[in-house]
PDB file of C-alpha atoms in Angstrom:
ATOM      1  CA  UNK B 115      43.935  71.768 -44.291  1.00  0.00           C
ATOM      2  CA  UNK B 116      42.242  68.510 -44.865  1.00  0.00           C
ATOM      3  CA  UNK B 117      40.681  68.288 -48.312  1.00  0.00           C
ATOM      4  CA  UNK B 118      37.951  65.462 -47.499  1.00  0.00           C
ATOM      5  CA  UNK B 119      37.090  65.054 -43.857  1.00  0.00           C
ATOM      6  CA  UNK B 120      34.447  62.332 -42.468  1.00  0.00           C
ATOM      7  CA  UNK B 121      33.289  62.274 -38.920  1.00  0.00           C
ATOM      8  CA  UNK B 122      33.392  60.276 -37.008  1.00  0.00           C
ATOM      9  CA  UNK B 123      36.520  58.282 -37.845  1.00  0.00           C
ATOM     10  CA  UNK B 124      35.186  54.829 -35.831  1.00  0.00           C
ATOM     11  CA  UNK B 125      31.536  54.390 -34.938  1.00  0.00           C
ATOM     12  CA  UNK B 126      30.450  51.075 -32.920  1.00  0.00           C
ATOM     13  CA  UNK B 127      26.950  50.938 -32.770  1.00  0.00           C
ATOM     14  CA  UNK B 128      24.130  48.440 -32.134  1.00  0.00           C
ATOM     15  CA  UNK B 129      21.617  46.793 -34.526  1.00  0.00           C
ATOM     16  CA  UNK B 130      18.433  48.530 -34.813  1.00  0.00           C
ATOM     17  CA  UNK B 131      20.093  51.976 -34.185  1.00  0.00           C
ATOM     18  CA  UNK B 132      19.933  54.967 -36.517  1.00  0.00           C
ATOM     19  CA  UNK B 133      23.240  56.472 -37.370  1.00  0.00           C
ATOM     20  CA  UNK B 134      25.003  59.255 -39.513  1.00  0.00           C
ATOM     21  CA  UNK B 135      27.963  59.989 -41.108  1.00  0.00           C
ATOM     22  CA  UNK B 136      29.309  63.507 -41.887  1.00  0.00           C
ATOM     23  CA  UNK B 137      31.445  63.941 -44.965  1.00  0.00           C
ATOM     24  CA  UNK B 138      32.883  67.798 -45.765  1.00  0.00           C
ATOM     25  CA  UNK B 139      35.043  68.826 -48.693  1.00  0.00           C
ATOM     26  CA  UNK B 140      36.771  72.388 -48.880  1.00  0.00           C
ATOM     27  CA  UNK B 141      38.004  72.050 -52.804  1.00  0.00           C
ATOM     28  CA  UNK B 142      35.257  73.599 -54.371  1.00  0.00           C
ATOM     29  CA  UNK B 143      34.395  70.272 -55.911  1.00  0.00           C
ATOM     30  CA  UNK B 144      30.811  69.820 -57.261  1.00  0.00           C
ATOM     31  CA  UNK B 145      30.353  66.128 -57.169  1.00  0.00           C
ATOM     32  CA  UNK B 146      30.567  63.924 -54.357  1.00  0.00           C
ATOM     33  CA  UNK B 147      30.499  60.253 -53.565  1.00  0.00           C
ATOM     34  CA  UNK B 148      30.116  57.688 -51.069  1.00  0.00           C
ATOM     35  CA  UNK B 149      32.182  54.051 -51.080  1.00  0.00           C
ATOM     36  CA  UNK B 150      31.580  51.332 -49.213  1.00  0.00           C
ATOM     37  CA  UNK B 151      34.210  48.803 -48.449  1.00  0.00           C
ATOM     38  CA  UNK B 152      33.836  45.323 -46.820  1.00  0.00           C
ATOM     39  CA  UNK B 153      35.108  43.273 -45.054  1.00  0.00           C
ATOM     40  CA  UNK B 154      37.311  41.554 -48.132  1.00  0.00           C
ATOM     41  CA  UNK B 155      38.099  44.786 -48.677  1.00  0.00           C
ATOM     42  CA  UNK B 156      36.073  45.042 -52.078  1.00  0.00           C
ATOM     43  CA  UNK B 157      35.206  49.016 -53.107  1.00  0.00           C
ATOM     44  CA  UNK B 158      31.858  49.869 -54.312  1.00  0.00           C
ATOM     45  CA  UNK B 159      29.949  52.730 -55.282  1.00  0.00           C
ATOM     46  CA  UNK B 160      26.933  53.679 -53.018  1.00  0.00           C
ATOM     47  CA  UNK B 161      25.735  56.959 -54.240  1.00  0.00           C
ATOM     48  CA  UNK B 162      27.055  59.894 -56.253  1.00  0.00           C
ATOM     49  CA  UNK B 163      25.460  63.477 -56.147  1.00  0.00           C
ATOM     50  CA  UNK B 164      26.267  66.353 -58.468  1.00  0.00           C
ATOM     51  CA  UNK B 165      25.869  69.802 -57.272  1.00  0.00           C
ATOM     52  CA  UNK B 166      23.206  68.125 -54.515  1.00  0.00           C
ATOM     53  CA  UNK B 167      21.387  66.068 -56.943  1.00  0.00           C
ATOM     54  CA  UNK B 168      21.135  62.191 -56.937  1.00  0.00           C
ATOM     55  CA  UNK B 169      23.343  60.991 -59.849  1.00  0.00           C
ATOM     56  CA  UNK B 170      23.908  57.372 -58.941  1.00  0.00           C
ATOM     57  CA  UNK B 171      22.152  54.777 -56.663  1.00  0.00           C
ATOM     58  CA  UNK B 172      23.638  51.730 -56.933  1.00  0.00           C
ATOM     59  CA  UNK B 173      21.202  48.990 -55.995  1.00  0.00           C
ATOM     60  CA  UNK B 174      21.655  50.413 -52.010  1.00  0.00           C
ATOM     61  CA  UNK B 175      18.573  49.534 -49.430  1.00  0.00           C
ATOM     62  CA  UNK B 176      16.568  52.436 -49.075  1.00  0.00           C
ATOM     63  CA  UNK B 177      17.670  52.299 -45.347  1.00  0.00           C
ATOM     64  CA  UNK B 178      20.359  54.344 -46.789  1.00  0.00           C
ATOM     65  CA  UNK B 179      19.609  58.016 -47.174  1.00  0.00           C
ATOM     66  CA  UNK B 180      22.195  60.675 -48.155  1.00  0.00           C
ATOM     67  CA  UNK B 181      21.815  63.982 -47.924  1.00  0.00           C
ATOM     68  CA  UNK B 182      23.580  67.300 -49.533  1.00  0.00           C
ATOM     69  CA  UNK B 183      22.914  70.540 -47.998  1.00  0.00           C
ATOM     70  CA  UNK B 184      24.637  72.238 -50.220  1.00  0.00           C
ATOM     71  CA  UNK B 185      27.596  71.414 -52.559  1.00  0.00           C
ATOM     72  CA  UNK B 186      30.376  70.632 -49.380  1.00  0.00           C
ATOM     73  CA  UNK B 187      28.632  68.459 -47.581  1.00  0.00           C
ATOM     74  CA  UNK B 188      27.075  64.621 -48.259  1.00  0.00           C
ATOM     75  CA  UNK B 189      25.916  63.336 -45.409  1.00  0.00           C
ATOM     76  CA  UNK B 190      25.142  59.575 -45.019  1.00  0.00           C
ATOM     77  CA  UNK B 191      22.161  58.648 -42.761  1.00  0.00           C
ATOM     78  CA  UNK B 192      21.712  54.911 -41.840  1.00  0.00           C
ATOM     79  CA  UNK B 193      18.334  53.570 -40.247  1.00  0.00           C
ATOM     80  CA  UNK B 194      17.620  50.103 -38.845  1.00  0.00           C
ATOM     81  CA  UNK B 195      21.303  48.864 -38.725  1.00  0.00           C
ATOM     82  CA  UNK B 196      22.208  45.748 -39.787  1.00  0.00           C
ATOM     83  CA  UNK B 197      25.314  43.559 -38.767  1.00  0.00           C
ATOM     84  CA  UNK B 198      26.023  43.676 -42.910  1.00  0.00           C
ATOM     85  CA  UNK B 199      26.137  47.071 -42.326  1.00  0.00           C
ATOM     86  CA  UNK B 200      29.463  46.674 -40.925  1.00  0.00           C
ATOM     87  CA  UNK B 201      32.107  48.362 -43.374  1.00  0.00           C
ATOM     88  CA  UNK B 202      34.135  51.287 -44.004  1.00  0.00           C
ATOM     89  CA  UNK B 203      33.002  54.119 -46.119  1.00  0.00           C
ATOM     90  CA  UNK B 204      34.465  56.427 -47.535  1.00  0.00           C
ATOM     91  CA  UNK B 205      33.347  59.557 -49.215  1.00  0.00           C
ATOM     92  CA  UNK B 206      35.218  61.116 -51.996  1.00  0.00           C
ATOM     93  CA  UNK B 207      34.625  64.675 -53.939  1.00  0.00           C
ATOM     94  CA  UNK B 208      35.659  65.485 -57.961  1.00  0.00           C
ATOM     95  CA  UNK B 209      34.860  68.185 -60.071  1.00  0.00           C
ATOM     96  CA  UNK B 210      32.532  66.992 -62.660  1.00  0.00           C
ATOM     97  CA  UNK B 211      34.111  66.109 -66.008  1.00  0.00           C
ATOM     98  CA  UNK B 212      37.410  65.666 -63.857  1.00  0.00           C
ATOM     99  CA  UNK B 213      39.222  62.220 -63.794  1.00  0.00           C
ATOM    100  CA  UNK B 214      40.660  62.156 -60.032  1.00  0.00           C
ATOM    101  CA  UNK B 215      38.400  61.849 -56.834  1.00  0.00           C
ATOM    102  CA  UNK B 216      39.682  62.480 -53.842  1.00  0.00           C
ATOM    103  CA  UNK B 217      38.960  60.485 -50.849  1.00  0.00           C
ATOM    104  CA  UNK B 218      38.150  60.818 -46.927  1.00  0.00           C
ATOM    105  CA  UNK B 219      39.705  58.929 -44.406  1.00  0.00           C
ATOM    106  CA  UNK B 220      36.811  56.564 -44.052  1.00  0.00           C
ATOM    107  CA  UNK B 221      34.697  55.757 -40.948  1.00  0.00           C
ATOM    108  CA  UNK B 222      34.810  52.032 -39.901  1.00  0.00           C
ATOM    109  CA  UNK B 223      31.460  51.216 -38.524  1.00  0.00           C
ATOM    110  CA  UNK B 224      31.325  48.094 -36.410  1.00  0.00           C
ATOM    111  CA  UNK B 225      27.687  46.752 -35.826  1.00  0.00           C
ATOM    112  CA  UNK B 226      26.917  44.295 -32.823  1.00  0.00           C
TER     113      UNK B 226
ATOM    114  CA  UNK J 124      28.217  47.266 -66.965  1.00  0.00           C
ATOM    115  CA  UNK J 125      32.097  47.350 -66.793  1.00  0.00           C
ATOM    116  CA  UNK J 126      34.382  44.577 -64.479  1.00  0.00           C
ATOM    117  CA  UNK J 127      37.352  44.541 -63.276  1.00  0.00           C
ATOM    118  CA  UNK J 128      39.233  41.737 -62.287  1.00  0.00           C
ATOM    119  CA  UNK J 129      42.720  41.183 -60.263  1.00  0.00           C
ATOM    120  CA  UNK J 130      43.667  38.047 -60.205  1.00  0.00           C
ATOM    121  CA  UNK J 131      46.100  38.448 -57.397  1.00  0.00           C
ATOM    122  CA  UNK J 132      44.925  38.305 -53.677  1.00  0.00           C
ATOM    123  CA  UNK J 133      48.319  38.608 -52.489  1.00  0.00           C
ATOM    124  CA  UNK J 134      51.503  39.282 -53.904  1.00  0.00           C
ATOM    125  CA  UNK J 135      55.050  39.812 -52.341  1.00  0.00           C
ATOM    126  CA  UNK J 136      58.260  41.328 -53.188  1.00  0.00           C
ATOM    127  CA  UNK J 137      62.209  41.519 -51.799  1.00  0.00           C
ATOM    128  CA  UNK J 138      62.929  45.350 -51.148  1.00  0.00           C
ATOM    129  CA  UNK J 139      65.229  46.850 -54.223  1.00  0.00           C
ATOM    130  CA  UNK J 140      63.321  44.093 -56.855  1.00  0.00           C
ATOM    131  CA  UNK J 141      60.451  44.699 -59.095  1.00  0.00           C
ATOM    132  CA  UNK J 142      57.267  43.724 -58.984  1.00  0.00           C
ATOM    133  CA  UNK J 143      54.295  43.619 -61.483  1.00  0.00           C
ATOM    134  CA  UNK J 144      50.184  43.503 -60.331  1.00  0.00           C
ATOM    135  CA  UNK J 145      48.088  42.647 -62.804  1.00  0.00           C
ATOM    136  CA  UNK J 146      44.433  43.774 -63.962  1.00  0.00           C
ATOM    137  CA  UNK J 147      42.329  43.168 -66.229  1.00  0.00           C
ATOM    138  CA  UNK J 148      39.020  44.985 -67.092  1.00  0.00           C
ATOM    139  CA  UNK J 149      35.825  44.236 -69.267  1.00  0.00           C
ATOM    140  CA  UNK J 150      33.773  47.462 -70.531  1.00  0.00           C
ATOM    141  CA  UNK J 151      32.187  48.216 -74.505  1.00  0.00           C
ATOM    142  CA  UNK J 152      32.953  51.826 -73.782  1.00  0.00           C
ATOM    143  CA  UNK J 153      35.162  53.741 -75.869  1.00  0.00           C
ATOM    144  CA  UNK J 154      36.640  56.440 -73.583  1.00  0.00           C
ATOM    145  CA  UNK J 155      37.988  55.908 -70.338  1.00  0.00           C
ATOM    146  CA  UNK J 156      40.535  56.469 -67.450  1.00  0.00           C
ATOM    147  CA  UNK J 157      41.976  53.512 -65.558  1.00  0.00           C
ATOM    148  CA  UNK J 158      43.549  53.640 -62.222  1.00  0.00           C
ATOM    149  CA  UNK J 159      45.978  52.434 -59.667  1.00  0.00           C
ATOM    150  CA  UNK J 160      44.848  53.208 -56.234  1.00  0.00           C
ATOM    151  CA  UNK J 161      47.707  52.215 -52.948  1.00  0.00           C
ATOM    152  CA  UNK J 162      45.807  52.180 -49.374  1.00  0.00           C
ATOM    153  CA  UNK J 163      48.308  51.552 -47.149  1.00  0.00           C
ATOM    154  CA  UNK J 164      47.230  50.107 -43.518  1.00  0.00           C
ATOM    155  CA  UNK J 165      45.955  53.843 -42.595  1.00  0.00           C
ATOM    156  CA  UNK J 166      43.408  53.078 -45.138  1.00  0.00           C
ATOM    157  CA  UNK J 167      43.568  56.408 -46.666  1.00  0.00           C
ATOM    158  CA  UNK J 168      43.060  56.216 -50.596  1.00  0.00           C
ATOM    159  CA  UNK J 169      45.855  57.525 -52.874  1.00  0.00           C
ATOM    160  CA  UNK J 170      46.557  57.730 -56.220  1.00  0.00           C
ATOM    161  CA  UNK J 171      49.577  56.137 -57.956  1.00  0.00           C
ATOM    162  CA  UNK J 172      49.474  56.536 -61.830  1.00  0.00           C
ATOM    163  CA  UNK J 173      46.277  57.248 -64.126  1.00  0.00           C
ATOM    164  CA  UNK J 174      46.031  56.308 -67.815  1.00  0.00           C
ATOM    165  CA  UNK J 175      43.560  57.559 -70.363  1.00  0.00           C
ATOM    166  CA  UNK J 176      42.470  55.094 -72.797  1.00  0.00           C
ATOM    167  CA  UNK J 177      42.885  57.191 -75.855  1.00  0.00           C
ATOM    168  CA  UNK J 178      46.553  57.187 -75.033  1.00  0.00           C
ATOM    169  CA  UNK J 179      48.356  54.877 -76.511  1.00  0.00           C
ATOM    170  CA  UNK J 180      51.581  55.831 -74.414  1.00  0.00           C
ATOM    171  CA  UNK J 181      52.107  54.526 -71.051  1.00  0.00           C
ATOM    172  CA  UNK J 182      52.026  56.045 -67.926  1.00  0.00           C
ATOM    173  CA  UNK J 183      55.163  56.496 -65.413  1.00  0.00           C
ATOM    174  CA  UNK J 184      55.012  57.854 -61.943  1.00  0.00           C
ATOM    175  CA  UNK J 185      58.507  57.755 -60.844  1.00  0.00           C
ATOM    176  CA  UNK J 186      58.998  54.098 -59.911  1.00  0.00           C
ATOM    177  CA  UNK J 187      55.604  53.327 -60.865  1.00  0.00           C
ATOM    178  CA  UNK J 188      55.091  52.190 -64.663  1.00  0.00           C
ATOM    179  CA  UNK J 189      51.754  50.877 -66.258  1.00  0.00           C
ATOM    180  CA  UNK J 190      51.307  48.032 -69.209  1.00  0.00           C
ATOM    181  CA  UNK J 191      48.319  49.101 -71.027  1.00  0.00           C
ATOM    182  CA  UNK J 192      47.083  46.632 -73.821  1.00  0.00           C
ATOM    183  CA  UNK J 193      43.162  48.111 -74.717  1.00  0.00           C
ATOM    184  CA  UNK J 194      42.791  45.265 -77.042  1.00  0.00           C
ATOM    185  CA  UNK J 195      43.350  42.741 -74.452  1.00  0.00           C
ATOM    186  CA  UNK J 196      41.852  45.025 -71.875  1.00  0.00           C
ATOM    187  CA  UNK J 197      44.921  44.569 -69.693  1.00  0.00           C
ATOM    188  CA  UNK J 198      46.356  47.194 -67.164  1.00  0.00           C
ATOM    189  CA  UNK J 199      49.052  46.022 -65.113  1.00  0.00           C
ATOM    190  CA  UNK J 200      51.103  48.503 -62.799  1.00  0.00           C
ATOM    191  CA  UNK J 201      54.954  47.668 -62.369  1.00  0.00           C
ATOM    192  CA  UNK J 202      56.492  48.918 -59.164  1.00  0.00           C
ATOM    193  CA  UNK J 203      60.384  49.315 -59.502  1.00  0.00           C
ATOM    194  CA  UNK J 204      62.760  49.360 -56.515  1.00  0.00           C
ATOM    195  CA  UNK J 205      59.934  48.105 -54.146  1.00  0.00           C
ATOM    196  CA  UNK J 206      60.951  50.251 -50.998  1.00  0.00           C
ATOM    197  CA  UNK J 207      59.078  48.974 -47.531  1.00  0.00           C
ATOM    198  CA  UNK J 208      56.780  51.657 -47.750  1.00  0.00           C
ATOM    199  CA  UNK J 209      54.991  50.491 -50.737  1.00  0.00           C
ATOM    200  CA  UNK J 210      53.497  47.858 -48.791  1.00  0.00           C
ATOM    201  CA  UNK J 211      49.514  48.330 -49.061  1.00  0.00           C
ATOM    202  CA  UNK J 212      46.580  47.296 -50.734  1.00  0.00           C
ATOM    203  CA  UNK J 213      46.393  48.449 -54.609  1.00  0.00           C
ATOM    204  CA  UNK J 214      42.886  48.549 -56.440  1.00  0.00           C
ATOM    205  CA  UNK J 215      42.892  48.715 -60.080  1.00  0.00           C
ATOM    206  CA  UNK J 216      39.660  51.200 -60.704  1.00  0.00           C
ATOM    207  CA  UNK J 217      38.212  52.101 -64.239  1.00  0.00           C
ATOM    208  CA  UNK J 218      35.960  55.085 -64.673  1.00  0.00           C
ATOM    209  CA  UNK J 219      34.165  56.048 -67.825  1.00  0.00           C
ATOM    210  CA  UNK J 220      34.981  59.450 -69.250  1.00  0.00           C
ATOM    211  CA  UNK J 221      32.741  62.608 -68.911  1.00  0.00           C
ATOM    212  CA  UNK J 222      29.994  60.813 -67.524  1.00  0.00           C
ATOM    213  CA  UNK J 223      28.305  62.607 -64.751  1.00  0.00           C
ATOM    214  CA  UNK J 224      28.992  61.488 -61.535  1.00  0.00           C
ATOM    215  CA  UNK J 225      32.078  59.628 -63.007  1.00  0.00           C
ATOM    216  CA  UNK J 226      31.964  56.899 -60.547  1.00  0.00           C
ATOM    217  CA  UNK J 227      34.949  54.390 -59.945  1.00  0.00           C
ATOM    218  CA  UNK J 228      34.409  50.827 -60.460  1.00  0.00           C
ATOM    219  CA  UNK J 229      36.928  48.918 -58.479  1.00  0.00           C
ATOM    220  CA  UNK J 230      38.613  45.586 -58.431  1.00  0.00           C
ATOM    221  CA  UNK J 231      39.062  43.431 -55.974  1.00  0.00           C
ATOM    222  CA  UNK J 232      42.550  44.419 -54.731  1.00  0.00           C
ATOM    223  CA  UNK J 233      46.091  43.066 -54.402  1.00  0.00           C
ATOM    224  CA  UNK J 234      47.864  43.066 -50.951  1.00  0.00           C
ATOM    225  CA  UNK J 235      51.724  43.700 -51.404  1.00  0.00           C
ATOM    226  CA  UNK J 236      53.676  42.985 -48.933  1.00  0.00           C
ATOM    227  CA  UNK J 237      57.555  44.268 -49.315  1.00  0.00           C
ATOM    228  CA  UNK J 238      60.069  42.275 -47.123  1.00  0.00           C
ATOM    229  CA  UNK J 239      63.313  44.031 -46.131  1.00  0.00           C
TER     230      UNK J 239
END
């Protein structure tokens, strides 16, 4: 069973479109988190909620809307796209207090 | 705010040798974990080796070793007998301890590449 799954795994898109990404954990973890990574490859934290509250927002454009339905599931809406939107992100989940997160497979998201 | 710095972009390595990436953080915080992450060219995120600050013994994962020095904020990872599957970016991370949402601050990564 996959412990962090994101959907979809690729997502080519054009500017001005609205996407989402879907991010599911089945560990029972009550914190989750999304990453983005560009194209240098350089890791940074985007949001983190804890059981579905905002913990972190780091300095993300409010274009950028997550969403927890319940303690699973972190869902990462995107309006407007922009080609700097191009990246891969990855969600992760951790129990809180707990030192290892464990990651999705990503989604690369390629904006034209 | 805490850094953290690699100063390698790329790095490579004979198969069978050893090989040392190095990192180096900057935080005023007390208690801590530091991490070495691998993602190989699937870009799946794993962890290699963990070390909590308050430790002062180093970490070993098998082949994988750490050099922690908290006074000079150094946290190097040694890979021994490099095999060609250790190939992959590595990302030195830091995270402060039992802080909600315990986010990861990353570095910018080391590519390894391990020749046969």
């Amino acid at each position: 069973d996959t412990a962090v799954s994101q959907t979809p795994k690729y997502l080519v898109t054009q500017m001005g479109n609205d996407k989402s990404i879907k991010c599911e954990q089945n560990l029972g973890h009550d914190t989750m988190y999304w990453y983005k990574q560009d194209s240098k490859k350089f890791l940074k934290i985007m949001f983190s909620y804890n059981n579905k509250e905002l913990i972190i927002n780091e300095t993300v454009p409010n274009r950028f809307s997550p969403k927890s339905p319940d303690k699973a599931h972190l869902n990462l809406h995107i309006n407007s796209l922009e080609l700097g939107d191009s990246a891969v992100y990855f969600c992760a989940s951790s129990q809180a207090g707990a030192y290892e997160q464990y990651f999705g497979p990503g989604t690369r998201l390629t904006v034209t | 705010a805490q850094t953290v710095t690699q100063s390698q972009p790329e790095m490579s390595v004979q198969e069978a040798e050893t090989v040392t990436l190095s990192c180096t953080y900057d935080t005023s915080e007390n208690n801590y974990y530091l991490f070495w992450y691998k993602q190989p060219p699937s870009r799946q995120m794993i962890l290699v080796i963990r070390q909590e600050a308050y430790k002062q013994q180093n970490a070993t994962e098998n082949r994988f070793s750490v050099n922690f020095q908290k006074a000079a904020k150094s946290f190097s990872l040694k890979i021994s007998d490099s095999q060609l599957g250790d190939t992959a970016m590595y990302f030195c991370a830091f995270m402060k301890r039992w802080n909600a949402g315990n986010m990861l601050t990353f570095g910018g990564g080391t590519r390894l590449m391990v020749k046969p």
